[in-house]
Amino acid sequence: DAKTTQPTSMDCAEGRAANLPCNHSTISGNEYVYWYRQIHSQGPQYIIHGLKNNETNEMASLIITEDRKSSTLILPHATLRDTAVYYCIVRVATSGGSNYKLTFGKGTLLTVNP
Amino acid sequence: DSGVTQTPKHLITATGQRVTLRCSPRSGDLSVYWYQQSLDQGLQFLIQYYNGEERAKGNILERFSAQQFPDLHSELNLSSLELGDSALYFCASSAVPALVETQYFGPGTRLLVL
């Protein structure tokens, strides 16, 4: 799986959009970009994933550059509850119960300030 | 609530002892993963089971073992415990078959070895 690079930490004001970048310059054509987050000591929580098109769900938007070498997770209106470590993970899509392990890096600690 | 349950929430034991951590996956999920999160190593994949069979191994010590039962719940057995085994242990489950699979994490078991 491709390696990812994320900033160690970021701050955001409550109510503003939080834009979390991720670099995955060695991504392959069959690798998806996943985002998970972990609120202090809780289990990681799935946020969103994408291949090459921009994606949006009730939690966030994912913008992937045309060359797929980087992406940005957008939390449109950050709240204090969004303070967490955000992990960008790149992984090959598989099926049939084969190895699905997630390789977590150090992630970005997003702190949402009042 | 991810639908994945783990017991116990907290476990305190002594070096040299053996403990068993239990995980119940989301209803219908066939795959179970175990991860370890320590302060110095971050989130590390340990092992995966799919429908009762071991599918992948990560950084799992020989003192650790796991199994998945016919009802799909899983247990992680940690023996000859050392101080360094103190960590959060997370279980995740996923629905397969799926081309792009999402893992849902439980709340974790916090193990403290004294």
PDB file of C-alpha atoms in Angstrom:
ATOM      1  CA  ASP A   1       0.000   0.000   0.000  1.00  0.00           C
ATOM      2  CA  ALA A   2       1.173   3.514  -0.831  1.00  0.00           C
ATOM      3  CA  LYS A   3       2.673   5.659   1.887  1.00  0.00           C
ATOM      4  CA  THR A   4       0.899   8.833   2.991  1.00  0.00           C
ATOM      5  CA  THR A   5       2.171  12.087   4.451  1.00  0.00           C
ATOM      6  CA  GLN A   6       0.043  14.290   6.677  1.00  0.00           C
ATOM      7  CA  PRO A   7       0.785  17.331   8.826  1.00  0.00           C
ATOM      8  CA  THR A   8       1.280  16.471  12.456  1.00  0.00           C
ATOM      9  CA  SER A   9      -1.298  18.926  13.717  1.00  0.00           C
ATOM     10  CA  MET A  10      -3.769  21.589  12.634  1.00  0.00           C
ATOM     11  CA  ASP A  11      -6.080  24.042  14.324  1.00  0.00           C
ATOM     12  CA  CYS A  12      -9.504  25.173  13.208  1.00  0.00           C
ATOM     13  CA  ALA A  13     -12.052  27.582  14.606  1.00  0.00           C
ATOM     14  CA  GLU A  14     -15.423  26.190  15.523  1.00  0.00           C
ATOM     15  CA  GLY A  15     -17.955  26.677  12.735  1.00  0.00           C
ATOM     16  CA  ARG A  16     -15.300  27.091  10.070  1.00  0.00           C
ATOM     17  CA  ALA A  17     -14.308  24.539   7.465  1.00  0.00           C
ATOM     18  CA  ALA A  18     -11.436  22.247   8.343  1.00  0.00           C
ATOM     19  CA  ASN A  19      -9.271  21.228   5.403  1.00  0.00           C
ATOM     20  CA  LEU A  20      -6.953  18.337   6.105  1.00  0.00           C
ATOM     21  CA  PRO A  21      -4.364  17.564   3.420  1.00  0.00           C
ATOM     22  CA  CYS A  22      -2.786  14.240   2.592  1.00  0.00           C
ATOM     23  CA  ASN A  23       0.008  13.485   0.190  1.00  0.00           C
ATOM     24  CA  HIS A  24       0.125  10.091  -1.493  1.00  0.00           C
ATOM     25  CA  SER A  25       2.417  10.666  -4.423  1.00  0.00           C
ATOM     26  CA  THR A  26       3.150   6.950  -4.963  1.00  0.00           C
ATOM     27  CA  ILE A  27      -0.473   5.888  -5.186  1.00  0.00           C
ATOM     28  CA  SER A  28      -1.318   3.239  -7.754  1.00  0.00           C
ATOM     29  CA  GLY A  29      -4.262   3.220 -10.098  1.00  0.00           C
ATOM     30  CA  ASN A  30      -6.137   0.569  -8.117  1.00  0.00           C
ATOM     31  CA  GLU A  31      -5.645   2.130  -4.703  1.00  0.00           C
ATOM     32  CA  TYR A  32      -8.379   3.946  -2.852  1.00  0.00           C
ATOM     33  CA  VAL A  33      -7.982   6.816  -0.419  1.00  0.00           C
ATOM     34  CA  TYR A  34      -9.657   6.248   2.939  1.00  0.00           C
ATOM     35  CA  TRP A  35     -10.083   8.609   5.852  1.00  0.00           C
ATOM     36  CA  TYR A  36     -10.637   7.494   9.412  1.00  0.00           C
ATOM     37  CA  ARG A  37     -10.561   9.497  12.598  1.00  0.00           C
ATOM     38  CA  GLN A  38      -9.956   8.625  16.216  1.00  0.00           C
ATOM     39  CA  ILE A  39     -11.387  10.683  18.999  1.00  0.00           C
ATOM     40  CA  HIS A  40      -9.236  10.366  22.092  1.00  0.00           C
ATOM     41  CA  SER A  41      -8.795   6.660  22.950  1.00  0.00           C
ATOM     42  CA  GLN A  42     -11.990   5.646  21.153  1.00  0.00           C
ATOM     43  CA  GLY A  43     -12.050   3.197  18.275  1.00  0.00           C
ATOM     44  CA  PRO A  44     -11.217   4.651  14.862  1.00  0.00           C
ATOM     45  CA  GLN A  45     -14.247   5.800  12.914  1.00  0.00           C
ATOM     46  CA  TYR A  46     -14.649   5.543   9.166  1.00  0.00           C
ATOM     47  CA  ILE A  47     -15.291   8.879   7.484  1.00  0.00           C
ATOM     48  CA  ILE A  48     -15.133   8.562   3.720  1.00  0.00           C
ATOM     49  CA  HIS A  49     -13.253   6.981   0.844  1.00  0.00           C
ATOM     50  CA  GLY A  50     -12.685   7.656  -2.843  1.00  0.00           C
ATOM     51  CA  LEU A  51     -10.844   6.488  -5.938  1.00  0.00           C
ATOM     52  CA  LYS A  52     -10.578   9.480  -8.257  1.00  0.00           C
ATOM     53  CA  ASN A  53     -13.825  11.395  -8.130  1.00  0.00           C
ATOM     54  CA  ASN A  54     -14.669  13.818  -5.379  1.00  0.00           C
ATOM     55  CA  GLU A  55     -16.928  12.297  -2.767  1.00  0.00           C
ATOM     56  CA  THR A  56     -19.314  13.727  -0.200  1.00  0.00           C
ATOM     57  CA  ASN A  57     -21.296  12.189   2.607  1.00  0.00           C
ATOM     58  CA  GLU A  58     -23.006  13.395   5.735  1.00  0.00           C
ATOM     59  CA  MET A  59     -19.712  13.702   7.575  1.00  0.00           C
ATOM     60  CA  ALA A  60     -17.278  15.202   5.093  1.00  0.00           C
ATOM     61  CA  SER A  61     -16.128  15.806   1.548  1.00  0.00           C
ATOM     62  CA  LEU A  62     -13.101  14.263  -0.090  1.00  0.00           C
ATOM     63  CA  ILE A  63     -11.304  16.117  -2.840  1.00  0.00           C
ATOM     64  CA  ILE A  64      -8.763  14.102  -4.834  1.00  0.00           C
ATOM     65  CA  THR A  65      -6.467  15.890  -7.264  1.00  0.00           C
ATOM     66  CA  GLU A  66      -6.597  14.909 -10.894  1.00  0.00           C
ATOM     67  CA  ASP A  67      -3.218  13.172 -10.735  1.00  0.00           C
ATOM     68  CA  ARG A  68      -4.378  11.447  -7.513  1.00  0.00           C
ATOM     69  CA  LYS A  69      -1.149  12.298  -5.741  1.00  0.00           C
ATOM     70  CA  SER A  70      -2.871  14.209  -2.979  1.00  0.00           C
ATOM     71  CA  SER A  71      -6.244  14.666  -1.393  1.00  0.00           C
ATOM     72  CA  THR A  72      -8.041  16.913   1.062  1.00  0.00           C
ATOM     73  CA  LEU A  73     -10.631  15.985   3.609  1.00  0.00           C
ATOM     74  CA  ILE A  74     -13.067  18.793   4.270  1.00  0.00           C
ATOM     75  CA  LEU A  75     -15.207  19.082   7.362  1.00  0.00           C
ATOM     76  CA  PRO A  76     -17.548  21.886   6.276  1.00  0.00           C
ATOM     77  CA  HIS A  77     -18.526  23.232   9.692  1.00  0.00           C
ATOM     78  CA  ALA A  78     -16.157  21.950  12.336  1.00  0.00           C
ATOM     79  CA  THR A  79     -17.435  21.493  15.872  1.00  0.00           C
ATOM     80  CA  LEU A  80     -15.591  20.837  19.111  1.00  0.00           C
ATOM     81  CA  ARG A  81     -16.568  17.178  18.751  1.00  0.00           C
ATOM     82  CA  ASP A  82     -14.496  16.967  15.580  1.00  0.00           C
ATOM     83  CA  THR A  83     -11.296  17.302  17.591  1.00  0.00           C
ATOM     84  CA  ALA A  84      -9.518  14.045  16.810  1.00  0.00           C
ATOM     85  CA  VAL A  85      -6.616  12.420  15.017  1.00  0.00           C
ATOM     86  CA  TYR A  86      -7.425  12.054  11.329  1.00  0.00           C
ATOM     87  CA  TYR A  87      -5.799   9.256   9.377  1.00  0.00           C
ATOM     88  CA  CYS A  88      -5.398   9.205   5.613  1.00  0.00           C
ATOM     89  CA  ILE A  89      -4.906   5.640   4.367  1.00  0.00           C
ATOM     90  CA  VAL A  90      -4.270   4.398   0.876  1.00  0.00           C
ATOM     91  CA  ARG A  91      -5.151   0.802   0.165  1.00  0.00           C
ATOM     92  CA  VAL A  92      -5.834  -1.532  -2.700  1.00  0.00           C
ATOM     93  CA  ALA A  93      -9.457  -2.502  -3.100  1.00  0.00           C
ATOM     94  CA  THR A  94      -9.874  -6.227  -2.620  1.00  0.00           C
ATOM     95  CA  SER A  95     -12.739  -8.620  -2.297  1.00  0.00           C
ATOM     96  CA  GLY A  96     -13.602 -12.045  -1.047  1.00  0.00           C
ATOM     97  CA  GLY A  97     -12.216 -11.791   2.470  1.00  0.00           C
ATOM     98  CA  SER A  98      -8.572 -11.412   1.563  1.00  0.00           C
ATOM     99  CA  ASN A  99      -6.212  -9.206   3.495  1.00  0.00           C
ATOM    100  CA  TYR A 100      -7.969  -5.959   4.260  1.00  0.00           C
ATOM    101  CA  LYS A 101      -5.651  -4.657   6.903  1.00  0.00           C
ATOM    102  CA  LEU A 102      -5.460  -0.917   7.407  1.00  0.00           C
ATOM    103  CA  THR A 103      -2.025   0.584   7.806  1.00  0.00           C
ATOM    104  CA  PHE A 104      -2.277   3.626  10.038  1.00  0.00           C
ATOM    105  CA  GLY A 105       0.339   6.327  10.041  1.00  0.00           C
ATOM    106  CA  LYS A 106       0.599   9.011  12.683  1.00  0.00           C
ATOM    107  CA  GLY A 107      -2.258  11.074  11.280  1.00  0.00           C
ATOM    108  CA  THR A 108      -3.120  14.713  11.856  1.00  0.00           C
ATOM    109  CA  LEU A 109      -4.307  15.931  15.215  1.00  0.00           C
ATOM    110  CA  LEU A 110      -7.074  18.396  14.430  1.00  0.00           C
ATOM    111  CA  THR A 111      -7.953  20.692  17.288  1.00  0.00           C
ATOM    112  CA  VAL A 112     -11.160  22.649  16.915  1.00  0.00           C
ATOM    113  CA  ASN A 113     -11.102  25.763  19.063  1.00  0.00           C
ATOM    114  CA  PRO A 114     -14.130  27.631  20.415  1.00  0.00           C
TER     115      PRO A 114
ATOM    116  CA  ASP B   1     -22.092   3.189  17.991  1.00  0.00           C
ATOM    117  CA  SER B   2     -20.343   1.042  15.366  1.00  0.00           C
ATOM    118  CA  GLY B   3     -22.179  -2.148  16.287  1.00  0.00           C
ATOM    119  CA  VAL B   4     -18.933  -3.875  17.252  1.00  0.00           C
ATOM    120  CA  THR B   5     -18.718  -4.802  20.923  1.00  0.00           C
ATOM    121  CA  GLN B   6     -15.627  -5.601  22.954  1.00  0.00           C
ATOM    122  CA  THR B   7     -15.268  -6.919  26.464  1.00  0.00           C
ATOM    123  CA  PRO B   8     -13.903  -6.150  28.923  1.00  0.00           C
ATOM    124  CA  LYS B   9     -13.435  -2.399  28.624  1.00  0.00           C
ATOM    125  CA  HIS B  10     -10.579  -2.360  31.072  1.00  0.00           C
ATOM    126  CA  LEU B  11      -8.265  -5.082  32.249  1.00  0.00           C
ATOM    127  CA  ILE B  12      -5.529  -4.868  34.854  1.00  0.00           C
ATOM    128  CA  THR B  13      -3.260  -7.827  35.351  1.00  0.00           C
ATOM    129  CA  ALA B  14       0.260  -8.779  36.348  1.00  0.00           C
ATOM    130  CA  THR B  15       3.280  -9.764  34.312  1.00  0.00           C
ATOM    131  CA  GLY B  16       3.342 -13.408  33.340  1.00  0.00           C
ATOM    132  CA  GLN B  17      -0.426 -13.747  33.358  1.00  0.00           C
ATOM    133  CA  ARG B  18      -2.773 -14.670  30.532  1.00  0.00           C
ATOM    134  CA  VAL B  19      -5.876 -12.763  29.439  1.00  0.00           C
ATOM    135  CA  THR B  20      -8.595 -13.169  26.840  1.00  0.00           C
ATOM    136  CA  LEU B  21     -10.183 -10.277  25.001  1.00  0.00           C
ATOM    137  CA  ARG B  22     -13.507 -10.783  23.311  1.00  0.00           C
ATOM    138  CA  CYS B  23     -15.027  -9.184  20.237  1.00  0.00           C
ATOM    139  CA  SER B  24     -18.483  -9.477  18.715  1.00  0.00           C
ATOM    140  CA  PRO B  25     -18.633  -8.176  15.146  1.00  0.00           C
ATOM    141  CA  ARG B  26     -21.508  -6.296  13.577  1.00  0.00           C
ATOM    142  CA  SER B  27     -24.397  -8.479  12.608  1.00  0.00           C
ATOM    143  CA  GLY B  28     -23.608 -10.192   9.314  1.00  0.00           C
ATOM    144  CA  ASP B  29     -19.934  -9.230   9.196  1.00  0.00           C
ATOM    145  CA  LEU B  30     -17.692 -12.206   8.451  1.00  0.00           C
ATOM    146  CA  SER B  31     -14.293 -10.561   8.845  1.00  0.00           C
ATOM    147  CA  VAL B  32     -12.730  -9.646  12.174  1.00  0.00           C
ATOM    148  CA  TYR B  33      -9.494  -7.749  12.648  1.00  0.00           C
ATOM    149  CA  TRP B  34      -7.428  -7.116  15.744  1.00  0.00           C
ATOM    150  CA  TYR B  35      -5.276  -4.039  16.219  1.00  0.00           C
ATOM    151  CA  GLN B  36      -2.981  -2.936  19.002  1.00  0.00           C
ATOM    152  CA  GLN B  37      -2.420   0.704  19.885  1.00  0.00           C
ATOM    153  CA  SER B  38       0.427   1.600  22.171  1.00  0.00           C
ATOM    154  CA  LEU B  39       1.884   5.011  22.855  1.00  0.00           C
ATOM    155  CA  ASP B  40       5.112   4.380  20.998  1.00  0.00           C
ATOM    156  CA  GLN B  41       3.888   2.200  18.124  1.00  0.00           C
ATOM    157  CA  GLY B  42       0.566   3.722  17.158  1.00  0.00           C
ATOM    158  CA  LEU B  43      -2.170   1.543  15.639  1.00  0.00           C
ATOM    159  CA  GLN B  44      -0.744  -1.767  14.485  1.00  0.00           C
ATOM    160  CA  PHE B  45      -2.560  -4.564  12.699  1.00  0.00           C
ATOM    161  CA  LEU B  46      -2.270  -7.902  14.481  1.00  0.00           C
ATOM    162  CA  ILE B  47      -4.395 -10.508  12.745  1.00  0.00           C
ATOM    163  CA  GLN B  48      -7.448 -11.039  10.555  1.00  0.00           C
ATOM    164  CA  TYR B  49     -10.040 -13.811  10.520  1.00  0.00           C
ATOM    165  CA  TYR B  50     -12.617 -14.414   7.857  1.00  0.00           C
ATOM    166  CA  ASN B  51     -15.517 -16.750   8.509  1.00  0.00           C
ATOM    167  CA  GLY B  52     -13.563 -18.718  11.066  1.00  0.00           C
ATOM    168  CA  GLU B  53     -10.279 -18.957   9.209  1.00  0.00           C
ATOM    169  CA  GLU B  54      -7.118 -16.973   9.721  1.00  0.00           C
ATOM    170  CA  ARG B  55      -6.488 -14.803   6.661  1.00  0.00           C
ATOM    171  CA  ALA B  56      -3.636 -12.467   7.470  1.00  0.00           C
ATOM    172  CA  LYS B  57      -1.073 -11.877  10.154  1.00  0.00           C
ATOM    173  CA  GLY B  58       0.607  -8.646  11.032  1.00  0.00           C
ATOM    174  CA  ASN B  59       2.887  -7.764  13.899  1.00  0.00           C
ATOM    175  CA  ILE B  60       1.477 -10.345  16.256  1.00  0.00           C
ATOM    176  CA  LEU B  61       3.774 -11.870  18.847  1.00  0.00           C
ATOM    177  CA  GLU B  62       4.017 -15.636  19.274  1.00  0.00           C
ATOM    178  CA  ARG B  63       2.681 -15.176  22.814  1.00  0.00           C
ATOM    179  CA  PHE B  64      -0.543 -13.884  21.273  1.00  0.00           C
ATOM    180  CA  SER B  65      -3.138 -15.966  19.508  1.00  0.00           C
ATOM    181  CA  ALA B  66      -6.647 -15.483  18.227  1.00  0.00           C
ATOM    182  CA  GLN B  67      -9.581 -17.435  16.924  1.00  0.00           C
ATOM    183  CA  GLN B  68     -12.971 -16.830  15.402  1.00  0.00           C
ATOM    184  CA  PHE B  69     -15.830 -19.040  16.479  1.00  0.00           C
ATOM    185  CA  PRO B  70     -18.775 -20.404  14.433  1.00  0.00           C
ATOM    186  CA  ASP B  71     -20.999 -17.612  15.731  1.00  0.00           C
ATOM    187  CA  LEU B  72     -18.343 -15.223  14.320  1.00  0.00           C
ATOM    188  CA  HIS B  73     -17.250 -13.711  17.599  1.00  0.00           C
ATOM    189  CA  SER B  74     -13.523 -13.601  18.098  1.00  0.00           C
ATOM    190  CA  GLU B  75     -11.135 -13.866  20.994  1.00  0.00           C
ATOM    191  CA  LEU B  76      -7.599 -12.585  21.322  1.00  0.00           C
ATOM    192  CA  ASN B  77      -5.489 -14.471  23.829  1.00  0.00           C
ATOM    193  CA  LEU B  78      -2.436 -12.781  25.310  1.00  0.00           C
ATOM    194  CA  SER B  79      -0.118 -14.915  27.409  1.00  0.00           C
ATOM    195  CA  SER B  80       3.090 -14.482  29.406  1.00  0.00           C
ATOM    196  CA  LEU B  81       2.220 -10.833  29.598  1.00  0.00           C
ATOM    197  CA  GLU B  82       4.939  -8.230  29.781  1.00  0.00           C
ATOM    198  CA  LEU B  83       4.829  -4.584  30.788  1.00  0.00           C
ATOM    199  CA  GLY B  84       5.147  -3.618  27.137  1.00  0.00           C
ATOM    200  CA  ASP B  85       1.898  -5.351  26.272  1.00  0.00           C
ATOM    201  CA  SER B  86       0.012  -2.576  27.996  1.00  0.00           C
ATOM    202  CA  ALA B  87      -2.026  -0.982  25.241  1.00  0.00           C
ATOM    203  CA  LEU B  88      -5.429  -0.448  23.736  1.00  0.00           C
ATOM    204  CA  TYR B  89      -6.643  -3.428  21.761  1.00  0.00           C
ATOM    205  CA  PHE B  90      -9.231  -2.791  19.089  1.00  0.00           C
ATOM    206  CA  CYS B  91     -11.340  -5.187  17.155  1.00  0.00           C
ATOM    207  CA  ALA B  92     -12.860  -4.240  13.812  1.00  0.00           C
ATOM    208  CA  SER B  93     -15.268  -6.010  11.535  1.00  0.00           C
ATOM    209  CA  SER B  94     -16.216  -5.685   7.920  1.00  0.00           C
ATOM    210  CA  ALA B  95     -18.906  -6.912   5.595  1.00  0.00           C
ATOM    211  CA  VAL B  96     -17.635  -9.092   2.814  1.00  0.00           C
ATOM    212  CA  PRO B  97     -17.723  -9.740  -0.008  1.00  0.00           C
ATOM    213  CA  ALA B  98     -17.339  -6.129  -0.994  1.00  0.00           C
ATOM    214  CA  LEU B  99     -15.108  -4.541  -3.543  1.00  0.00           C
ATOM    215  CA  VAL B 100     -14.418  -1.545  -1.353  1.00  0.00           C
ATOM    216  CA  GLU B 101     -14.682  -2.592   2.227  1.00  0.00           C
ATOM    217  CA  THR B 102     -15.036  -0.440   5.300  1.00  0.00           C
ATOM    218  CA  GLN B 103     -13.908  -1.536   8.717  1.00  0.00           C
ATOM    219  CA  TYR B 104     -15.965  -0.693  11.777  1.00  0.00           C
ATOM    220  CA  PHE B 105     -14.084  -0.515  15.042  1.00  0.00           C
ATOM    221  CA  GLY B 106     -15.183  -1.422  18.514  1.00  0.00           C
ATOM    222  CA  PRO B 107     -14.570   0.757  21.582  1.00  0.00           C
ATOM    223  CA  GLY B 108     -11.459  -1.190  22.542  1.00  0.00           C
ATOM    224  CA  THR B 109     -10.092  -2.965  25.576  1.00  0.00           C
ATOM    225  CA  ARG B 110      -7.525  -1.081  27.644  1.00  0.00           C
ATOM    226  CA  LEU B 111      -4.999  -3.514  29.042  1.00  0.00           C
ATOM    227  CA  LEU B 112      -2.664  -2.529  31.831  1.00  0.00           C
ATOM    228  CA  VAL B 113       0.061  -4.966  32.816  1.00  0.00           C
ATOM    229  CA  LEU B 114       1.666  -4.228  36.185  1.00  0.00           C
TER     230      LEU B 114
END
